[in-house]
Amino acid sequence: MLPGRPYPLGPSWDGDGVNFALFSANAEKVELCLFDASGYRETHRYVLPECTDQVWHGYLPEVTPGQLYGYRVYGPYDPAAGHRFNHHKLLIDPYAKRIFGPLKWSDSHYGYRVGSTREDLSFDRRDNARLMPKSVVVDRAFTWAGDRAPHVPMSRTVVYEAHVRGFTMRHPQVPARQRGTFTGMSLPRVVDYVRSLGVTTIELLPIHAYLSDSFLVEKGLSNYWGYQSISFFAPEPRYLASGTLSELKTMVKRFHDAGIEVVLDVVYNHTGEGNHMGPTLSFRGIDNASYYRLLPEDKRFYINDTGCGNTLNLSHPRVVQMVLDSLRYWVEEVHVDGFRFDLASTLGRESYGFDQGSGFFDAVRQDPVLNRIKLIAEPWDIGPGGYQVGGFPPGWSEWNDKYRDTVRSYWRGDAGKLPELAGHLTGSGLQFRHSGRRPWSSINFISAHDGFTIADVVAYNDKHNEANGEDNRDGHSNNCSYNHGVEGPTDDPEIRELRARQRRNLLLTLMVSQGVPMLLAGDEFANSQSGNNNAYCQDNELSWLDWEAPEGAAGEEGEEQADFTRRLIGLRHRYAGLRRSHWITGDVEPVNGMRDLAWFTPDATEMTEADWQVGYARSVAFLINGRSARDRDEQGREESGRHLYVILNAHVEEMVYQLPQPADGASGRWRCLANTAEPDVEGDPKIEPGGSFTVIARSAAIFDFVPGRR
């Protein structure tokens, strides 16, 4: 082994050999272990000969892509001081670009003797190499053939959250051997379906290599969602049908060819190694005191702001470097278009708490690669001050659970929701209108992977997570849902029709709200998870999209809802007033003398302050000005369009609304674009200003103003 170089970190093949570089500030020695193609037999072991600036490195001539390897790191085993080195444990390279083989659970993976009365203060000398996944040297070459990122502006973005495995496992047009993989996801029929919906951006649940916790495996379950990362550069091996990275890159390219962006859900807040009683698989054994936040008064224990046992130490420069290197790798090497950050409040934590000017946020903002992509935060964790909706810096968008809960509650029929609803329909300015941020800072959603699907929001009062094996204690209990008289499936035609209408109401509200709409895959055709609102461990038919269910995608209700969803997304693309790039203020626009948005009562008079305070009111209408001098497209051209009128009626009785005369005095008629009570009707009726429209109980409608002679 030759001295090699300390940069870049990880394995680097140059055509003649491989340079290996591993950061560890507190190690005393590092060994590189090579394995045969099976991963069972160690063939060579080398001591990394150099340590430069806390990076251990060496160069091996004639090593080629495909070589399996791992590390053994020597140093003190002193948990009280934060050190947990144990050279008997083979470790995954944090910078490995591919992982080979599954983790086979065994007590030998723990740095201490399982069952010892001294717990993690004891020391285990068993070798775990045969049961460990191996890191793999890769050839990163790929022919992108003119791949071009879609670069969809945030104001035009419609996000579609999907799971690679769950989306394809039951898809009738995906061959069995390709189901659950990037190859299956990249098939033309799959990509074409996503494109047909009109969405611009597919957001994939975690694809980084991850663990299934031992307690889940013992119960016959697994970590389906993937929020237990163990490698931030390598894709999950199960998602590779042939084991080559080209499958992942091909998937990204095919979505790009269809004009669709790819955003990855990433987990940099913690790792799958758990708390002080967890296994030693990578970071813990390489340099526990550097990689993790430890309690200052007792470094044996971890700060657990994530609720997952540990918290990555984003105050350490080398940990920040690792995360930034990972993000840049996925952008530059895999061509992804952005990231959704799980428990992103953790990334902004310094020793004193959350700070929107944290080192990580500052580093991302100035990074020439990362400051031009989509950055989406899940703006909370369980630590002190962890709920930070609206608290992220400029350049970030955030999941808005306040929007979700308000819209669900409104359509459930809760009283006193109108003022709150109005704020969220106009972009949630109370939370996001500061620091130069725009309406697209709010990622609006009704449902996501975590929680009820839209179908279950209108079919269950309570969660039903019994299959998770936790006595239904897991998952949120306050779902702002309503079963409309029967818990779960029913053959009652009236309840089924009402539930279908409520699903359409939720979808229409989502698509007429300012901000960025996010649709959960399957919600477009009423996919259900049987009331399970925490299906993180259900890698089975409970979570996989059912493309052939009579009541779902293949059924009449599902097809009708999918068509309605496509129409709503199409309206959002067609009408600039539904996706304004500047905040709605209620001020008069100079181009036509109308307010940018005005709220109306059923008799077509503008709402007063007193109207907003009527607690029993459960219906509202608003007129969006189709002209705005401030809204321009990416080329600077004014985005003009027709006026829009939206009526949302959550009452249990029908309401008769008089349609107003636009304040600019233009002649024309109102045309119904979508009516949740009659989903097949489009373009009718055309109503003169001052004419009336009956909005049946629990329904919604949207109109545009068609200019012309009366």
XYZ file of C-alpha atoms in Angstrom:
710
model
C 0.000 0.000 0.000
C 1.277 3.416 -1.034
C 0.738 6.667 0.925
C -1.997 8.004 -1.358
C -3.873 11.256 -0.775
C -6.198 12.568 1.970
C -8.659 13.940 -0.587
C -11.237 13.119 -1.757
C -12.667 11.105 1.088
C -13.887 7.621 0.267
C -12.641 5.256 -2.465
C -11.411 6.883 -5.700
C -10.556 4.680 -8.694
C -8.233 6.344 -11.214
C -7.884 3.512 -13.741
C -4.699 2.133 -12.174
C -5.777 1.606 -8.591
C -7.839 2.986 -5.744
C -7.133 5.694 -3.207
C -8.815 5.122 0.155
C -9.363 8.031 2.576
C -11.248 7.954 5.886
C -11.750 10.730 8.430
C -11.252 9.910 12.112
C -9.964 12.507 14.544
C -9.544 10.107 17.471
C -8.445 6.823 15.890
C -5.033 5.307 16.622
C -4.878 2.999 13.589
C -7.065 2.123 10.605
C -7.056 -1.144 8.674
C -8.494 -1.670 5.217
C -9.946 -5.159 4.716
C -10.565 -6.582 1.234
C -13.068 -9.383 0.582
C -13.739 -11.858 -2.199
C -16.743 -11.519 -4.489
C -19.005 -13.410 -2.077
C -18.281 -10.988 0.735
C -17.610 -13.825 3.183
C -13.873 -14.314 2.942
C -11.370 -11.616 3.855
C -8.510 -11.829 1.370
C -6.181 -8.996 2.399
C -5.707 -6.548 5.234
C -3.666 -3.348 5.062
C -2.863 -0.618 7.555
C -3.588 2.801 6.067
C -0.055 4.217 6.138
C -0.701 7.949 6.440
C -2.822 10.322 8.507
C -3.038 13.896 7.248
C -5.248 16.453 8.980
C -7.169 13.638 10.716
C -7.732 11.767 7.437
C -6.277 8.260 7.187
C -5.308 7.341 3.638
C -3.503 4.930 1.365
C -3.355 3.877 -2.294
C -3.626 0.313 -3.605
C -2.450 -0.273 -7.193
C -4.391 -2.670 -9.428
C -7.567 -2.626 -7.356
C -10.579 -2.281 -9.682
C -14.283 -1.439 -9.473
C -16.313 -4.194 -7.865
C -13.795 -4.737 -5.051
C -15.524 -5.360 -1.699
C -13.983 -3.807 1.393
C -14.548 -2.542 4.923
C -12.610 -0.855 7.726
C -11.425 -1.781 11.181
C -10.616 1.226 13.317
C -8.452 1.068 16.455
C -8.714 3.423 19.397
C -9.964 3.643 22.982
C -13.186 1.985 24.023
C -14.258 4.506 26.637
C -17.980 5.292 26.366
C -17.851 7.745 29.276
C -15.440 9.858 27.206
C -17.475 9.407 24.030
C -15.171 6.831 22.390
C -16.478 3.470 21.160
C -13.690 2.069 18.994
C -13.742 -1.701 18.584
C -11.462 -3.123 15.888
C -13.249 -6.469 16.067
C -16.136 -4.863 14.166
C -16.009 -4.412 10.405
C -17.301 -0.968 9.459
C -19.043 0.477 6.415
C -17.184 3.324 4.712
C -19.331 6.488 5.159
C -18.335 7.524 1.610
C -19.030 4.175 -0.077
C -20.976 4.618 -3.317
C -22.445 1.120 -3.240
C -23.207 -1.452 -0.553
C -23.123 -5.206 -1.121
C -25.113 -7.741 0.854
C -27.674 -7.434 3.649
C -27.040 -6.859 7.317
C -27.621 -10.154 9.123
C -28.520 -9.334 12.675
C -26.356 -10.847 15.392
C -25.163 -9.912 18.862
C -21.674 -9.711 17.337
C -22.578 -6.349 15.749
C -22.601 -4.665 19.137
C -19.418 -3.172 20.547
C -20.343 -4.402 23.999
C -21.373 -7.838 25.299
C -25.124 -8.109 24.899
C -26.645 -9.213 28.203
C -23.727 -8.033 30.326
C -24.627 -6.433 33.641
C -22.255 -3.614 32.661
C -24.297 -3.019 29.477
C -22.406 -0.866 26.964
C -19.478 -0.392 29.344
C -18.465 -3.988 28.604
C -16.410 -4.902 25.497
C -17.191 -7.529 22.842
C -14.343 -9.260 20.987
C -16.360 -11.247 18.461
C -15.698 -10.612 14.771
C -18.833 -9.608 12.837
C -17.357 -9.372 9.317
C -19.207 -12.300 7.727
C -22.573 -10.843 8.722
C -21.866 -7.258 7.650
C -22.673 -5.531 4.358
C -19.521 -4.651 2.435
C -18.582 -1.362 0.833
C -17.903 -1.540 -2.912
C -15.457 0.309 -5.162
C -17.429 1.652 -8.136
C -16.826 3.039 -11.589
C -18.860 6.237 -11.637
C -18.890 6.610 -15.435
C -22.270 6.965 -17.143
C -23.318 8.300 -20.530
C -25.919 10.966 -19.865
C -26.369 11.721 -23.576
C -27.421 15.330 -23.268
C -29.517 14.965 -20.132
C -31.076 18.290 -19.189
C -32.588 19.160 -15.839
C -36.168 20.463 -16.212
C -35.481 23.417 -13.850
C -39.164 23.870 -13.011
C -39.713 27.223 -11.236
C -41.058 26.800 -7.720
C -44.203 28.762 -8.599
C -45.051 26.154 -11.255
C -44.071 23.102 -9.219
C -46.486 20.284 -8.378
C -44.845 17.622 -6.194
C -45.745 13.913 -6.270
C -44.453 11.938 -3.272
C -43.787 8.278 -4.093
C -41.961 5.195 -2.822
C -39.815 3.322 -5.359
C -40.782 -0.041 -3.965
C -44.395 0.686 -3.071
C -45.139 2.332 -6.413
C -44.106 -0.668 -8.506
C -44.517 -3.813 -6.373
C -48.124 -4.404 -7.483
C -48.007 -2.627 -10.807
C -49.485 -5.036 -13.387
C -47.341 -3.653 -16.217
C -44.021 -3.970 -14.379
C -42.319 -7.375 -14.808
C -42.001 -9.271 -11.544
C -38.187 -9.183 -11.523
C -38.207 -5.386 -11.898
C -40.796 -4.578 -9.252
C -39.533 -2.565 -6.312
C -36.496 -1.285 -8.205
C -35.216 1.777 -10.013
C -35.511 -0.182 -13.249
C -39.207 -0.765 -12.629
C -39.668 2.881 -11.779
C -37.987 3.959 -15.017
C -40.129 1.889 -17.374
C -41.832 4.084 -20.015
C -45.334 3.045 -18.904
C -44.555 4.141 -15.328
C -42.950 7.433 -16.335
C -45.763 8.128 -18.794
C -48.352 7.612 -16.060
C -46.629 10.104 -13.759
C -46.374 12.587 -16.610
C -50.076 12.108 -17.457
C -51.028 13.457 -14.039
C -49.433 16.800 -14.822
C -47.074 16.764 -11.839
C -43.698 18.415 -12.385
C -41.599 16.867 -9.645
C -41.467 13.364 -8.204
C -40.227 13.204 -4.619
C -38.909 9.754 -3.713
C -38.915 8.458 -0.157
C -35.391 7.634 1.089
C -33.260 5.662 -1.342
C -30.027 5.829 0.678
C -28.936 2.421 1.970
C -30.768 1.827 5.238
C -31.308 -0.719 8.014
C -34.297 -2.653 9.233
C -34.065 -2.456 13.009
C -33.534 -5.735 14.822
C -36.777 -5.366 16.807
C -38.710 -5.119 13.521
C -36.952 -8.115 11.986
C -37.787 -10.166 15.068
C -41.474 -9.366 14.498
C -41.307 -10.250 10.806
C -41.465 -6.594 9.780
C -38.984 -4.248 8.127
C -38.123 -0.579 7.780
C -40.240 0.085 4.701
C -39.999 3.883 4.559
C -36.198 3.858 4.794
C -35.634 6.456 7.516
C -32.736 4.548 9.087
C -29.848 5.517 6.829
C -26.492 3.820 7.235
C -24.838 5.246 4.118
C -25.360 8.697 2.628
C -23.751 8.028 -0.765
C -24.948 4.521 -1.617
C -28.443 3.625 -2.868
C -30.449 0.932 -1.118
C -29.185 -2.381 -2.623
C -32.697 -3.872 -2.869
C -33.674 -1.113 -5.284
C -30.996 -2.181 -7.785
C -32.308 -5.006 -9.967
C -28.858 -5.780 -11.434
C -26.702 -4.197 -8.735
C -25.332 -1.427 -10.968
C -25.597 2.301 -10.306
C -26.533 2.885 -13.941
C -30.099 1.766 -13.089
C -30.551 4.728 -10.757
C -29.086 7.196 -13.235
C -31.214 5.775 -16.031
C -34.335 6.336 -13.934
C -33.408 9.976 -13.338
C -32.669 10.503 -17.020
C -35.992 9.054 -18.135
C -37.921 11.292 -15.766
C -35.925 14.245 -17.070
C -36.731 13.233 -20.642
C -40.399 13.448 -19.617
C -39.866 16.931 -18.169
C -40.167 15.685 -14.583
C -37.742 16.601 -11.818
C -36.477 14.056 -9.266
C -36.217 15.107 -5.614
C -34.830 12.777 -2.947
C -36.049 12.483 0.628
C -32.828 12.415 2.673
C -32.070 11.643 6.320
C -29.035 13.531 7.624
C -30.381 14.081 11.122
C -29.482 10.651 12.526
C -28.181 7.225 11.484
C -29.433 3.672 11.921
C -26.942 2.956 14.717
C -29.443 3.986 17.397
C -28.651 5.016 20.963
C -25.827 3.943 23.303
C -27.160 0.392 23.238
C -27.203 0.224 19.447
C -24.876 -1.671 17.076
C -21.468 -0.550 15.839
C -21.745 -0.562 12.065
C -20.020 2.566 10.744
C -19.895 6.077 12.260
C -19.924 4.891 15.869
C -16.856 2.755 15.366
C -15.021 5.251 13.134
C -15.245 8.278 15.429
C -18.252 8.350 17.726
C -17.207 11.575 19.467
C -17.027 13.488 16.187
C -20.041 12.153 14.288
C -22.676 12.340 17.033
C -23.993 14.916 19.470
C -23.263 13.623 22.972
C -24.528 14.842 26.325
C -21.899 17.321 27.581
C -22.230 16.123 31.159
C -21.993 12.407 30.262
C -20.654 11.542 26.822
C -21.741 7.949 27.190
C -25.207 9.056 26.135
C -26.501 10.662 22.964
C -28.550 13.810 22.501
C -31.752 12.486 20.986
C -33.419 15.440 19.276
C -34.578 13.102 16.506
C -36.384 10.472 18.561
C -34.301 7.825 16.779
C -31.627 7.337 19.433
C -28.911 9.616 18.117
C -28.342 12.953 16.409
C -25.662 13.723 13.832
C -23.305 16.459 14.939
C -23.779 19.122 12.274
C -21.645 21.486 14.352
C -18.548 19.464 13.449
C -16.858 20.684 10.237
C -16.104 17.175 8.986
C -19.716 16.075 9.487
C -20.927 19.165 7.648
C -18.423 18.313 4.912
C -19.772 14.771 4.668
C -23.356 15.963 4.292
C -22.424 18.600 1.705
C -20.260 16.100 -0.193
C -23.196 13.694 -0.204
C -25.636 16.311 -1.478
C -23.255 17.429 -4.222
C -22.650 13.817 -5.222
C -26.348 13.202 -5.792
C -26.702 16.437 -7.765
C -23.544 16.213 -9.865
C -23.232 12.455 -10.298
C -26.874 11.339 -10.269
C -28.423 14.584 -11.596
C -31.167 14.853 -8.980
C -32.956 18.191 -8.799
C -33.356 18.722 -5.087
C -33.899 17.262 -1.650
C -36.546 16.980 1.022
C -34.764 16.924 4.402
C -36.243 14.679 7.083
C -36.412 16.332 10.532
C -34.627 19.333 9.069
C -34.736 21.324 12.304
C -31.947 19.048 13.488
C -29.731 20.284 10.665
C -30.030 23.815 12.013
C -29.066 22.926 15.569
C -25.972 24.314 17.209
C -24.983 23.622 20.818
C -27.428 26.317 21.972
C -30.392 25.182 19.877
C -31.978 25.790 16.470
C -30.522 28.684 14.457
C -31.643 29.602 10.934
C -28.143 31.023 10.536
C -26.486 27.741 11.523
C -23.261 26.618 9.929
C -25.057 24.038 7.801
C -27.636 26.480 6.429
C -24.905 29.047 5.732
C -22.773 26.436 3.972
C -25.675 25.368 1.744
C -26.592 28.958 0.894
C -23.114 29.779 -0.415
C -22.502 26.446 -2.148
C -22.470 26.996 -5.947
C -24.080 23.589 -6.594
C -26.621 23.418 -3.791
C -27.948 26.971 -3.771
C -29.615 26.482 -7.175
C -31.622 23.322 -6.480
C -34.885 22.674 -4.644
C -34.446 22.551 -0.860
C -37.489 21.338 1.091
C -37.525 21.021 4.861
C -39.588 18.897 7.165
C -39.437 21.754 9.680
C -39.562 19.947 12.983
C -37.861 17.477 15.294
C -38.639 16.460 18.884
C -35.876 18.503 20.539
C -36.343 21.789 22.436
C -37.776 24.419 20.101
C -37.872 21.853 17.330
C -41.151 22.923 15.720
C -39.967 25.503 13.189
C -42.667 25.850 10.521
C -41.845 29.169 8.856
C -38.502 29.442 10.636
C -36.167 28.381 7.849
C -33.942 30.792 5.918
C -34.589 32.168 2.419
C -34.060 29.609 -0.321
C -35.920 26.880 1.539
C -39.471 25.594 1.202
C -41.160 23.755 4.069
C -43.782 21.109 4.601
C -46.750 22.956 6.072
C -48.663 20.738 8.475
C -50.694 23.733 9.642
C -52.150 23.836 6.141
C -52.927 20.098 6.258
C -54.709 20.217 9.598
C -56.690 23.357 8.787
C -57.972 22.101 5.433
C -58.887 18.700 6.882
C -60.680 20.327 9.819
C -62.578 22.726 7.567
C -63.941 19.956 5.364
C -64.712 17.853 8.421
C -67.097 20.681 9.312
C -65.300 22.145 12.313
C -66.555 25.578 13.364
C -64.546 28.799 13.353
C -62.040 27.746 10.703
C -62.658 30.424 8.062
C -59.978 32.973 9.110
C -57.340 30.282 9.446
C -58.377 28.674 6.164
C -58.154 32.010 4.342
C -54.581 32.479 5.528
C -53.534 29.095 4.198
C -55.396 29.472 0.899
C -53.304 32.570 0.233
C -49.909 31.009 0.972
C -49.717 30.929 4.782
C -48.190 34.385 4.934
C -48.421 34.420 8.736
C -45.766 31.726 8.774
C -43.722 32.438 5.647
C -44.015 36.084 4.629
C -40.701 37.358 5.950
C -37.037 37.633 4.993
C -37.886 38.052 1.313
C -39.487 34.630 1.104
C -42.194 33.900 -1.480
C -45.494 31.969 -1.386
C -43.748 28.848 -2.675
C -42.036 28.602 0.715
C -45.129 26.646 1.777
C -45.372 23.043 0.584
C -49.105 22.401 0.915
C -50.313 18.863 1.437
C -53.399 17.031 2.599
C -51.635 13.731 3.087
C -48.118 12.311 2.957
C -46.419 8.986 3.578
C -46.648 9.702 7.320
C -50.345 9.703 8.205
C -53.648 8.867 6.568
C -54.054 8.781 2.817
C -56.785 11.079 1.496
C -59.063 8.043 1.143
C -58.538 7.206 4.811
C -59.018 10.819 5.947
C -62.665 10.529 4.891
C -63.168 6.885 5.946
C -61.717 6.587 9.464
C -62.155 8.482 12.700
C -59.298 6.657 14.379
C -55.945 5.153 13.425
C -55.730 1.391 12.970
C -52.071 0.487 13.360
C -52.494 -2.925 14.949
C -50.408 -4.568 12.220
C -47.351 -2.640 13.477
C -47.246 -4.755 16.628
C -47.297 -1.815 19.054
C -50.860 -2.233 20.348
C -51.981 0.735 18.208
C -49.974 3.146 20.391
C -47.810 4.415 17.538
C -48.766 7.126 15.056
C -50.696 10.354 15.546
C -54.087 10.169 17.221
C -55.319 13.591 16.093
C -55.851 13.107 12.363
C -58.584 15.727 11.749
C -60.456 12.963 9.927
C -64.105 11.878 9.738
C -65.582 8.548 8.647
C -69.017 9.980 7.687
C -70.916 7.407 9.688
C -69.076 4.117 9.223
C -65.529 3.250 10.286
C -63.702 1.913 7.247
C -65.117 0.350 4.065
C -68.857 0.394 3.470
C -71.361 -0.606 0.798
C -73.705 2.250 1.690
C -74.017 4.206 -1.588
C -74.751 7.537 0.105
C -71.679 7.335 2.322
C -69.505 6.214 -0.592
C -70.712 9.122 -2.730
C -70.142 11.616 0.092
C -66.639 10.275 0.753
C -65.797 10.540 -2.952
C -67.004 14.138 -2.979
C -65.005 14.950 0.135
C -61.878 13.522 -1.497
C -62.502 15.802 -4.457
C -63.080 18.742 -2.111
C -59.704 18.173 -0.485
C -57.948 17.854 -3.836
C -59.616 20.955 -5.271
C -58.685 22.984 -2.192
C -55.088 21.820 -2.515
C -54.842 22.881 -6.151
C -56.416 26.327 -5.707
C -54.174 27.266 -2.765
C -51.177 29.544 -3.169
C -47.884 27.790 -2.466
C -46.619 24.470 -3.822
C -49.085 21.545 -3.827
C -47.823 18.072 -2.940
C -49.828 14.972 -3.850
C -49.210 11.578 -2.237
C -48.887 8.828 -4.827
C -52.127 6.874 -4.926
C -54.283 9.701 -3.622
C -55.232 10.463 -7.198
C -57.134 7.161 -7.339
C -58.245 6.824 -3.680
C -55.581 4.378 -2.494
C -56.167 3.221 1.087
C -53.920 1.852 3.841
C -56.871 0.453 5.803
C -56.609 3.190 8.402
C -52.916 2.639 9.211
C -51.391 6.093 9.636
C -47.853 4.933 10.457
C -47.052 2.229 7.918
C -43.284 2.692 8.282
C -42.760 -1.032 8.871
C -45.284 -2.439 6.398
C -43.319 -3.578 3.339
C -46.306 -5.476 2.038
C -49.668 -5.064 0.345
C -50.884 -2.739 3.077
C -48.484 -0.039 1.815
C -47.897 -0.980 -1.817
C -50.179 0.857 -4.242
C -52.979 -1.408 -5.397
C -53.345 -0.723 -9.104
C -56.076 -3.334 -9.611
C -58.362 -2.778 -6.630
C -62.020 -2.501 -7.721
C -62.529 0.407 -5.332
C -59.151 1.967 -6.250
C -57.167 2.578 -9.414
C -58.997 -0.028 -11.483
C -62.455 0.834 -10.210
C -64.934 3.414 -11.407
C -64.445 5.636 -8.355
C -60.680 5.512 -8.695
C -60.686 6.278 -12.407
C -63.142 9.126 -11.899
C -60.988 10.606 -9.157
C -57.808 10.239 -11.226
C -59.426 12.078 -14.136
C -60.620 14.807 -11.778
C -57.129 15.130 -10.286
C -55.602 15.522 -13.751
C -58.111 18.245 -14.556
C -57.338 20.130 -11.339
C -53.583 19.984 -11.940
C -54.207 21.121 -15.504
C -56.134 24.133 -14.226
C -53.253 25.048 -11.962
C -50.863 25.003 -14.899
C -53.276 26.938 -17.119
C -54.262 29.741 -14.739
C -51.477 31.927 -13.356
C -53.801 33.204 -10.629
C -53.584 29.820 -8.879
C -49.788 29.932 -8.607
C -48.845 33.526 -8.047
C -45.181 34.269 -7.505
C -45.880 37.208 -5.162
C -47.911 37.469 -2.013
C -51.609 38.209 -2.162
C -52.238 41.365 -0.159
C -55.844 42.358 -0.857
C -54.557 45.573 -2.409
C -55.900 47.079 -5.631
C -53.927 46.170 -8.747
C -53.034 49.184 -10.920
C -53.539 47.223 -14.145
C -57.315 46.957 -13.745
C -58.353 48.545 -10.457
C -59.344 45.247 -8.801
C -58.093 43.744 -5.582
C -55.644 40.909 -6.195
C -58.057 38.750 -4.172
C -61.456 39.538 -2.660
C -63.648 37.455 -0.323
C -67.406 37.229 -0.857
C -70.560 36.232 0.966
C -73.275 34.204 -0.820
C -75.043 37.397 -1.933
C -71.924 38.582 -3.811
C -70.976 41.311 -1.342
C -67.427 41.532 -0.047
C -66.945 40.072 3.408
C -66.602 42.408 6.373
C -64.646 41.892 9.576
C -67.887 40.804 11.247
C -68.438 38.115 8.595
C -65.102 36.549 9.464
C -66.061 36.257 13.111
C -69.247 34.247 12.523
C -68.184 31.017 14.183
C -70.849 28.847 12.603
C -69.970 29.888 9.025
C -68.692 26.961 6.999
C -68.657 28.323 3.474
C -66.579 30.931 1.721
C -65.925 32.270 -1.774
C -63.097 34.301 -3.230
C -62.319 36.022 -6.519
C -58.758 35.937 -7.845
C -57.777 38.830 -10.069
C -56.460 37.434 -13.343
C -54.183 40.403 -13.911
C -51.201 41.302 -11.772
C -48.350 43.599 -12.746
C -46.103 41.803 -10.261
C -46.484 38.252 -11.510
C -44.073 37.466 -14.288
C -42.695 34.247 -15.709
C -39.020 33.267 -15.675
C -38.415 35.359 -18.820
C -39.916 38.432 -17.170
C -43.141 38.351 -19.183
C -46.336 39.332 -17.397
C -48.477 36.316 -16.556
C -52.020 37.407 -17.281
C -55.091 35.255 -17.196
C -58.782 35.164 -16.536
C -60.422 36.003 -13.252
C -61.249 32.968 -11.113
C -64.029 32.467 -8.583
C -63.813 29.648 -6.033
C -66.619 28.499 -3.721
C -65.911 26.125 -0.821
C -69.001 24.881 1.028
C -68.384 22.632 4.028
C -71.949 23.075 5.279
C -74.209 20.051 5.632
C -76.761 22.024 3.598
C -76.656 23.443 0.098
C -75.792 27.101 -0.399
C -76.925 29.399 -3.205
C -74.162 31.736 -4.296
C -74.653 34.786 -6.476
C -71.688 35.201 -8.803
C -70.231 38.728 -8.652
C -69.472 41.273 -11.322
C -65.665 41.723 -11.456
C -64.713 45.176 -10.208
C -63.004 46.057 -13.488
C -66.457 46.154 -15.108
C -65.528 43.713 -17.864
C -68.339 42.046 -19.753
C -68.537 38.298 -19.875
C -69.909 35.226 -18.124
C -68.748 32.806 -15.467
C -67.906 29.300 -16.692
C -67.712 26.333 -14.305
C -64.329 24.637 -14.655
C -64.781 22.014 -11.965
C -67.545 21.048 -9.564
C -66.896 18.381 -6.957
C -70.613 17.519 -6.937
C -70.535 16.753 -10.669
C -66.975 15.690 -11.464
C -67.747 14.807 -15.090
C -69.154 18.241 -15.928
C -66.722 20.786 -17.366
C -67.387 24.140 -19.002
C -71.022 24.459 -17.927
C -73.052 26.207 -16.901
C -72.147 29.715 -18.093
C -73.658 32.227 -15.695
C -74.116 35.970 -16.034
C -72.695 38.143 -13.246
C -75.437 38.427 -10.665
C -76.744 34.984 -11.559
C -76.866 32.245 -8.965
C -75.208 28.862 -8.571
C -76.304 26.189 -6.123
C -73.421 24.563 -4.262
C -74.712 21.359 -2.712
C -73.763 20.301 0.798
C -70.060 19.585 1.223
C -68.940 20.517 -2.239
C -66.762 23.039 -4.040
C -66.584 24.667 -7.445
C -64.234 26.854 -9.449
C -65.190 29.229 -12.280
C -63.314 31.382 -14.764
C -64.627 34.627 -16.250
C -64.981 34.328 -20.020
C -64.857 37.791 -21.622
C -67.426 38.673 -24.257
C -70.720 40.342 -24.898
C -73.502 39.591 -22.493
